[in-house]
CSV table of C-alpha atoms in Angstrom, one decimal:
chain,number,residue,atom,x,y,z
A,1,UNK,CA,19.6,15.9,87.5
A,2,UNK,CA,20.1,16.3,83.7
A,3,UNK,CA,17.6,19.2,83.8
A,4,UNK,CA,19.6,20.9,86.7
A,5,UNK,CA,22.9,20.2,84.9
A,6,UNK,CA,21.6,21.7,81.7
A,7,UNK,CA,20.4,24.8,83.5
A,8,UNK,CA,23.8,25.2,85.2
A,9,UNK,CA,25.6,24.9,81.8
A,10,UNK,CA,23.3,27.5,80.3
A,11,UNK,CA,23.9,29.8,83.3
A,12,UNK,CA,27.7,29.6,83.0
A,13,UNK,CA,27.6,30.1,79.2
A,14,UNK,CA,25.3,33.1,79.5
A,15,UNK,CA,27.5,34.5,82.3
A,16,UNK,CA,30.6,34.3,80.0
A,17,UNK,CA,28.7,36.0,77.2
A,18,UNK,CA,27.6,38.8,79.6
A,19,UNK,CA,31.2,39.2,80.8
A,20,UNK,CA,32.4,39.5,77.2
A,21,UNK,CA,29.8,42.1,76.3
A,22,UNK,CA,30.7,43.8,79.6
A,23,UNK,CA,34.3,44.1,78.3
A,24,UNK,CA,33.3,45.2,74.8
A,25,UNK,CA,30.5,47.7,75.3
A,26,UNK,CA,32.2,50.3,77.5
A,27,UNK,CA,35.0,50.5,74.9
A,28,UNK,CA,32.5,51.5,72.2
A,29,UNK,CA,31.8,54.7,74.1
A,30,UNK,CA,33.5,57.6,72.3
A,31,UNK,CA,36.7,58.7,74.0
A,32,UNK,CA,38.9,56.9,76.4
A,33,UNK,CA,39.7,57.2,80.1
A,34,UNK,CA,43.1,58.7,79.5
A,35,UNK,CA,41.7,61.7,77.6
A,36,UNK,CA,39.0,62.2,80.3
A,37,UNK,CA,41.7,62.0,83.0
A,38,UNK,CA,43.9,64.6,81.2
A,39,UNK,CA,41.0,66.9,80.4
A,40,UNK,CA,40.8,67.7,84.1
A,41,UNK,CA,44.1,69.4,83.9
A,42,UNK,CA,43.4,71.2,80.6
A,43,UNK,CA,46.7,70.1,79.0
A,44,UNK,CA,48.9,71.9,81.6
A,45,UNK,CA,50.9,68.8,82.5
A,46,UNK,CA,54.4,68.0,81.2
A,47,UNK,CA,55.0,64.5,79.7
A,48,UNK,CA,56.6,63.1,82.8
A,49,UNK,CA,53.6,64.0,84.9
A,50,UNK,CA,51.3,62.5,82.3
A,51,UNK,CA,53.2,59.2,82.4
A,52,UNK,CA,53.1,59.2,86.2
A,53,UNK,CA,49.4,59.6,86.1
A,54,UNK,CA,49.0,56.8,83.6
A,55,UNK,CA,51.0,54.5,85.8
A,56,UNK,CA,49.0,55.5,88.9
A,57,UNK,CA,45.7,54.9,87.1
A,58,UNK,CA,46.9,51.6,85.6
A,59,UNK,CA,46.7,52.9,82.0
A,60,UNK,CA,50.3,52.9,81.1
A,61,UNK,CA,50.3,49.5,79.3
A,62,UNK,CA,46.8,48.8,77.9
A,63,UNK,CA,48.2,46.4,75.3
A,64,UNK,CA,46.1,44.9,72.5
A,65,UNK,CA,42.3,44.4,72.9
A,66,UNK,CA,42.9,40.6,73.0
A,67,UNK,CA,45.5,40.8,75.8
A,68,UNK,CA,43.2,43.2,77.6
A,69,UNK,CA,40.3,40.8,77.3
A,70,UNK,CA,42.2,37.8,78.7
A,71,UNK,CA,43.7,40.0,81.5
A,72,UNK,CA,40.2,41.2,82.3
A,73,UNK,CA,38.8,37.6,82.5
A,74,UNK,CA,41.7,36.6,84.7
A,75,UNK,CA,41.1,39.4,87.1
A,76,UNK,CA,37.4,38.7,87.0
A,77,UNK,CA,37.9,35.1,88.1
A,78,UNK,CA,39.9,36.3,91.1
A,79,UNK,CA,37.3,39.0,92.0
A,80,UNK,CA,39.7,41.8,91.2
A,81,UNK,CA,38.0,44.7,89.4
A,82,UNK,CA,40.9,47.1,89.9
A,83,UNK,CA,40.7,50.7,91.1
A,84,UNK,CA,38.1,53.3,90.1
A,85,UNK,CA,39.3,56.0,87.7
A,86,UNK,CA,36.7,58.6,88.6
A,87,UNK,CA,37.2,57.9,92.4
A,88,UNK,CA,40.9,57.1,92.3
A,89,UNK,CA,42.5,55.5,94.3
A,90,UNK,CA,39.5,53.8,95.8
A,91,UNK,CA,39.2,50.1,94.8
A,92,UNK,CA,36.1,49.3,92.8
A,93,UNK,CA,35.0,46.7,95.3
A,94,UNK,CA,35.1,49.3,98.0
A,95,UNK,CA,32.8,51.6,96.0
A,96,UNK,CA,30.4,48.8,95.5
A,97,UNK,CA,30.6,47.8,99.2
A,98,UNK,CA,29.6,51.4,100.1
A,99,UNK,CA,26.8,51.8,97.6
A,100,UNK,CA,25.2,48.3,97.6
A,101,UNK,CA,23.5,48.5,101.1
A,102,UNK,CA,21.8,51.8,100.0
A,103,UNK,CA,20.5,50.2,96.8
A,104,UNK,CA,19.4,46.9,98.4
A,105,UNK,CA,17.7,48.8,101.2
A,106,UNK,CA,15.9,51.3,98.9
A,107,UNK,CA,15.2,49.4,95.8
A,108,UNK,CA,14.9,45.9,97.3
A,109,UNK,CA,12.3,46.9,99.9
A,110,UNK,CA,10.3,49.0,97.5
A,111,UNK,CA,10.3,46.2,94.9
A,112,UNK,CA,9.0,43.7,97.4
A,113,UNK,CA,6.3,46.1,98.7
A,114,UNK,CA,5.2,47.1,95.2
A,115,UNK,CA,4.9,43.4,94.2
A,116,UNK,CA,2.8,42.6,97.3
A,117,UNK,CA,0.6,45.7,97.0
A,118,UNK,CA,0.2,45.5,93.2
A,119,UNK,CA,-0.5,41.7,93.2
A,120,UNK,CA,-3.1,42.1,96.0
A,121,UNK,CA,-4.9,44.9,94.2
A,122,UNK,CA,-4.6,43.0,90.9
A,123,UNK,CA,-6.2,40.0,92.5
A,124,UNK,CA,-9.1,42.1,93.8
A,125,UNK,CA,-9.5,43.9,90.5
A,126,UNK,CA,-9.6,40.7,88.4
A,127,UNK,CA,-11.8,38.7,90.8
A,128,UNK,CA,-14.3,41.5,91.4
A,129,UNK,CA,-14.3,42.9,87.9
A,130,UNK,CA,-17.6,44.5,87.0
A,131,UNK,CA,-17.7,46.4,90.4
A,132,UNK,CA,-17.0,50.1,90.3
A,133,UNK,CA,-14.1,50.1,92.7
A,134,UNK,CA,-12.3,47.1,91.1
A,135,UNK,CA,-12.7,48.5,87.5
A,136,UNK,CA,-11.5,51.9,88.6
A,137,UNK,CA,-8.1,50.4,89.5
A,138,UNK,CA,-7.3,49.6,85.9
A,139,UNK,CA,-7.1,53.1,84.5
A,140,UNK,CA,-5.3,54.3,87.6
A,141,UNK,CA,-2.7,51.6,87.3
A,142,UNK,CA,-2.3,52.3,83.6
A,143,UNK,CA,-1.7,55.9,84.3
A,144,UNK,CA,0.9,55.1,87.1
A,145,UNK,CA,2.6,52.5,85.0
A,146,UNK,CA,3.0,54.9,82.0
A,147,UNK,CA,4.1,57.9,84.1
A,148,UNK,CA,7.8,58.7,83.7
A,149,UNK,CA,9.2,58.0,87.1
A,150,UNK,CA,12.0,60.5,86.8
A,151,UNK,CA,9.4,63.2,86.2
A,152,UNK,CA,7.4,62.0,89.2
A,153,UNK,CA,10.7,62.1,91.2
A,154,UNK,CA,11.3,65.7,90.2
A,155,UNK,CA,7.8,66.6,91.1
A,156,UNK,CA,8.1,65.0,94.6
A,157,UNK,CA,11.4,66.7,95.1
A,158,UNK,CA,10.1,70.1,94.1
A,159,UNK,CA,6.9,69.9,96.3
A,160,UNK,CA,8.0,68.1,99.4
A,161,UNK,CA,11.7,69.0,99.6
A,162,UNK,CA,12.1,72.3,97.9
A,163,UNK,CA,8.8,74.0,98.7
A,164,UNK,CA,7.5,72.4,101.9
A,165,UNK,CA,11.0,71.4,103.1
A,166,UNK,CA,9.6,68.3,104.8
A,167,UNK,CA,12.4,66.1,103.4
A,168,UNK,CA,16.0,66.5,102.4
A,169,UNK,CA,16.9,67.5,98.8
A,170,UNK,CA,19.6,64.9,98.2
A,171,UNK,CA,21.9,62.3,99.7
A,172,UNK,CA,21.2,59.4,102.0
A,173,UNK,CA,22.3,60.8,105.4
A,174,UNK,CA,22.8,64.1,107.1
A,175,UNK,CA,26.4,65.4,107.3
A,176,UNK,CA,26.6,64.5,111.0
A,177,UNK,CA,23.9,61.9,111.7
A,178,UNK,CA,25.6,60.5,114.8
A,179,UNK,CA,27.0,57.1,115.5
A,180,UNK,CA,26.1,54.3,112.9
A,181,UNK,CA,22.9,52.5,113.7
A,182,UNK,CA,22.0,54.9,116.5
A,183,UNK,CA,18.5,56.4,116.7
A,184,UNK,CA,19.6,59.7,115.0
A,185,UNK,CA,21.4,57.7,112.3
A,186,UNK,CA,18.3,55.7,111.5
A,187,UNK,CA,16.1,58.8,111.6
A,188,UNK,CA,18.3,60.5,109.1
A,189,UNK,CA,18.5,57.5,106.8
A,190,UNK,CA,14.7,57.1,106.7
A,191,UNK,CA,14.0,60.8,106.1
A,192,UNK,CA,16.3,60.7,103.1
A,193,UNK,CA,14.8,57.5,101.8
A,194,UNK,CA,11.1,58.5,102.0
A,195,UNK,CA,10.8,60.4,98.7
A,196,UNK,CA,12.9,58.1,96.5
A,197,UNK,CA,11.1,55.0,98.0
A,198,UNK,CA,7.7,56.6,97.5
A,199,UNK,CA,8.6,57.5,93.9
A,200,UNK,CA,9.6,53.9,93.0
A,201,UNK,CA,6.6,52.4,94.9
A,202,UNK,CA,4.0,54.6,93.2
A,203,UNK,CA,5.4,54.2,89.7
A,204,UNK,CA,5.9,50.4,89.9
A,205,UNK,CA,2.7,49.2,91.6
A,206,UNK,CA,0.7,49.7,88.4
A,207,UNK,CA,2.7,47.2,86.4
A,208,UNK,CA,2.2,44.4,89.0
A,209,UNK,CA,-1.5,45.3,89.3
A,210,UNK,CA,-2.1,45.0,85.6
A,211,UNK,CA,-0.1,41.8,85.3
A,212,UNK,CA,-1.9,40.1,88.2
A,213,UNK,CA,-5.3,41.3,87.0
A,214,UNK,CA,-4.7,39.8,83.5
A,215,UNK,CA,-3.6,36.6,85.0
A,216,UNK,CA,-6.7,36.3,87.2
A,217,UNK,CA,-9.0,37.0,84.3
A,218,UNK,CA,-7.2,34.3,82.3
A,219,UNK,CA,-7.4,31.8,85.1
A,220,UNK,CA,-11.1,32.6,85.7
A,221,UNK,CA,-12.0,31.2,82.3
A,222,UNK,CA,-10.4,27.8,83.0
A,223,UNK,CA,-12.6,24.6,83.1
A,224,UNK,CA,-11.2,23.5,86.4
A,225,UNK,CA,-12.9,26.5,88.1
A,226,UNK,CA,-16.2,25.4,86.8
A,227,UNK,CA,-15.5,21.9,88.0
A,228,UNK,CA,-14.5,23.3,91.5
A,229,UNK,CA,-17.8,25.2,91.7
A,230,UNK,CA,-19.7,22.0,90.6
A,231,UNK,CA,-18.1,20.2,93.5
A,232,UNK,CA,-19.6,22.8,95.8
A,233,UNK,CA,-16.4,24.5,96.9
A,234,UNK,CA,-16.8,28.0,98.4
A,235,UNK,CA,-15.7,31.1,96.5
A,236,UNK,CA,-13.1,31.8,99.1
A,237,UNK,CA,-11.5,28.4,98.7
A,238,UNK,CA,-11.6,28.6,94.9
A,239,UNK,CA,-9.9,32.0,95.1
A,240,UNK,CA,-7.1,30.9,97.4
A,241,UNK,CA,-6.6,27.4,96.2
A,242,UNK,CA,-7.0,27.7,92.5
A,243,UNK,CA,-7.1,31.3,91.2
A,244,UNK,CA,-4.5,32.9,93.4
A,245,UNK,CA,-2.0,30.1,93.1
A,246,UNK,CA,-2.2,29.8,89.3
A,247,UNK,CA,-2.3,33.5,88.7
A,248,UNK,CA,0.7,34.2,90.9
A,249,UNK,CA,3.1,31.9,89.0
A,250,UNK,CA,3.7,34.1,86.0
A,251,UNK,CA,4.0,37.2,88.2
A,252,UNK,CA,6.3,35.3,90.5
A,253,UNK,CA,8.7,34.7,87.5
A,254,UNK,CA,8.7,38.4,86.7
A,255,UNK,CA,9.2,39.2,90.4
A,256,UNK,CA,12.3,37.0,90.4
A,257,UNK,CA,13.7,38.9,87.4
A,258,UNK,CA,12.8,42.2,89.1
A,259,UNK,CA,14.8,41.2,92.2
A,260,UNK,CA,17.7,40.4,90.0
A,261,UNK,CA,17.7,44.0,88.7
A,262,UNK,CA,17.5,45.4,92.2
A,263,UNK,CA,21.4,45.7,92.4
A,264,UNK,CA,21.4,48.0,89.4
A,265,UNK,CA,19.5,50.5,91.5
A,266,UNK,CA,16.7,52.8,90.3
A,267,UNK,CA,19.0,54.6,87.9
A,268,UNK,CA,17.2,57.9,87.2
A,269,UNK,CA,15.6,58.1,90.7
A,270,UNK,CA,19.0,57.8,92.3
A,271,UNK,CA,20.4,60.5,90.0
A,272,UNK,CA,17.5,62.9,90.7
A,273,UNK,CA,17.8,62.5,94.5
A,274,UNK,CA,21.6,62.1,94.4
A,275,UNK,CA,21.1,58.9,96.4
A,276,UNK,CA,24.4,57.1,96.6
A,277,UNK,CA,23.3,53.7,95.3
A,278,UNK,CA,24.8,51.6,92.5
A,279,UNK,CA,22.7,53.4,89.9
A,280,UNK,CA,24.1,56.8,90.9
A,281,UNK,CA,27.7,55.5,90.7
A,282,UNK,CA,27.0,53.8,87.4
A,283,UNK,CA,26.1,57.1,86.0
A,284,UNK,CA,29.2,58.7,87.4
A,285,UNK,CA,31.3,55.8,85.8
A,286,UNK,CA,29.7,56.3,82.4
A,287,UNK,CA,30.3,60.0,82.4
A,288,UNK,CA,33.9,59.6,83.6
A,289,UNK,CA,34.5,56.6,81.3
A,290,UNK,CA,35.5,54.7,84.4
A,291,UNK,CA,36.0,51.2,82.8
A,292,UNK,CA,36.7,49.3,86.0
A,293,UNK,CA,33.7,50.6,87.8
A,294,UNK,CA,31.4,50.2,84.8
A,295,UNK,CA,32.5,46.7,84.2
A,296,UNK,CA,32.1,45.7,87.9
A,297,UNK,CA,28.5,47.1,88.2
A,298,UNK,CA,27.4,45.7,84.8
A,299,UNK,CA,28.8,42.3,85.7
A,300,UNK,CA,27.1,42.3,89.2
A,301,UNK,CA,23.8,43.2,87.5
A,302,UNK,CA,24.2,40.4,84.9
A,303,UNK,CA,25.2,37.9,87.6
A,304,UNK,CA,22.3,38.7,89.9
A,305,UNK,CA,19.7,38.6,87.1
A,306,UNK,CA,21.0,35.2,85.9
A,307,UNK,CA,21.0,33.8,89.4
A,308,UNK,CA,17.5,35.2,90.1
A,309,UNK,CA,16.3,33.7,86.8
A,310,UNK,CA,17.9,30.3,87.7
A,311,UNK,CA,16.4,30.4,91.2
A,312,UNK,CA,12.9,31.2,90.0
A,313,UNK,CA,13.2,28.5,87.3
A,314,UNK,CA,14.0,25.9,90.0
A,315,UNK,CA,11.2,27.2,92.4
A,316,UNK,CA,8.7,27.0,89.6
A,317,UNK,CA,9.5,23.3,89.2
A,318,UNK,CA,8.8,22.9,92.9
A,319,UNK,CA,5.6,25.0,93.0
A,320,UNK,CA,4.0,23.9,89.7
A,321,UNK,CA,3.3,20.2,89.4
A,322,UNK,CA,2.8,20.5,85.7
A,323,UNK,CA,6.3,21.7,85.2
A,324,UNK,CA,7.7,19.0,87.5
A,325,UNK,CA,5.9,16.3,85.6
A,326,UNK,CA,7.2,17.6,82.2
A,327,UNK,CA,10.8,17.6,83.5
A,328,UNK,CA,10.5,14.0,84.9
């Protein structure tokens, strides 16, 4: 219990630090939302109209930075992120509600698939090292892992959407896909998701493959494997019982962190494909100095990463007897 309590205290403190940075960092961006808002009208507004717009956007009484900070914390505790400036008068939570399913569906599924595929290939590459097929996976994975994924996204978009016209150029749905969750709706959704999903999958598999391979190579040199062979255990049982389980734990920790970052979306991929996930709206918020939307998305990313880290830490205690004994 002391261990769990300590982890909860650290979680809450880190969340407060993240919320504070979330308040400070957007305000370090040059300019302010008022000037961005008025630039749309190129100075043609009279003072009364300017004041009316400030009141409508909630910018009429910003107050001192300290008062803004405490007001921000108070709204945060109540789950009130205000209204988006760039998408006024839509509430920030409504923007997030619309974008989050696209991000979770696209980035979440591809993150899980890339972890499974990369870890399986890494296990094979590390266990069968010395064979031509297993060794060939390493340079291929290094190439994929170092390839800029926005460049690969542009390449996929040019070849398969612009030239061959097999897939749509942008968006997540056709203009009139039919009723929600109908066959036509699902068909439209999947066709729009193929290219961005393939881009994320191809460019992320290499990292998981390299990590798992290194873990397998490290575990293979441990003394308990020699002891297991001396006991007469089969190679299959050694692989499944000792190698895979111990090599997976470090990758599992990284996977938990990756899941925490899922809600942030695949930033550049969503921009390239104009896919309406949280990453795309975060870019729109930064360009428009939309403080409420920026703060909400940054806070949700920080919260999910911290919760994912907390959950993985607890699962590691359950999965690894060595950690469990050290915490006892």
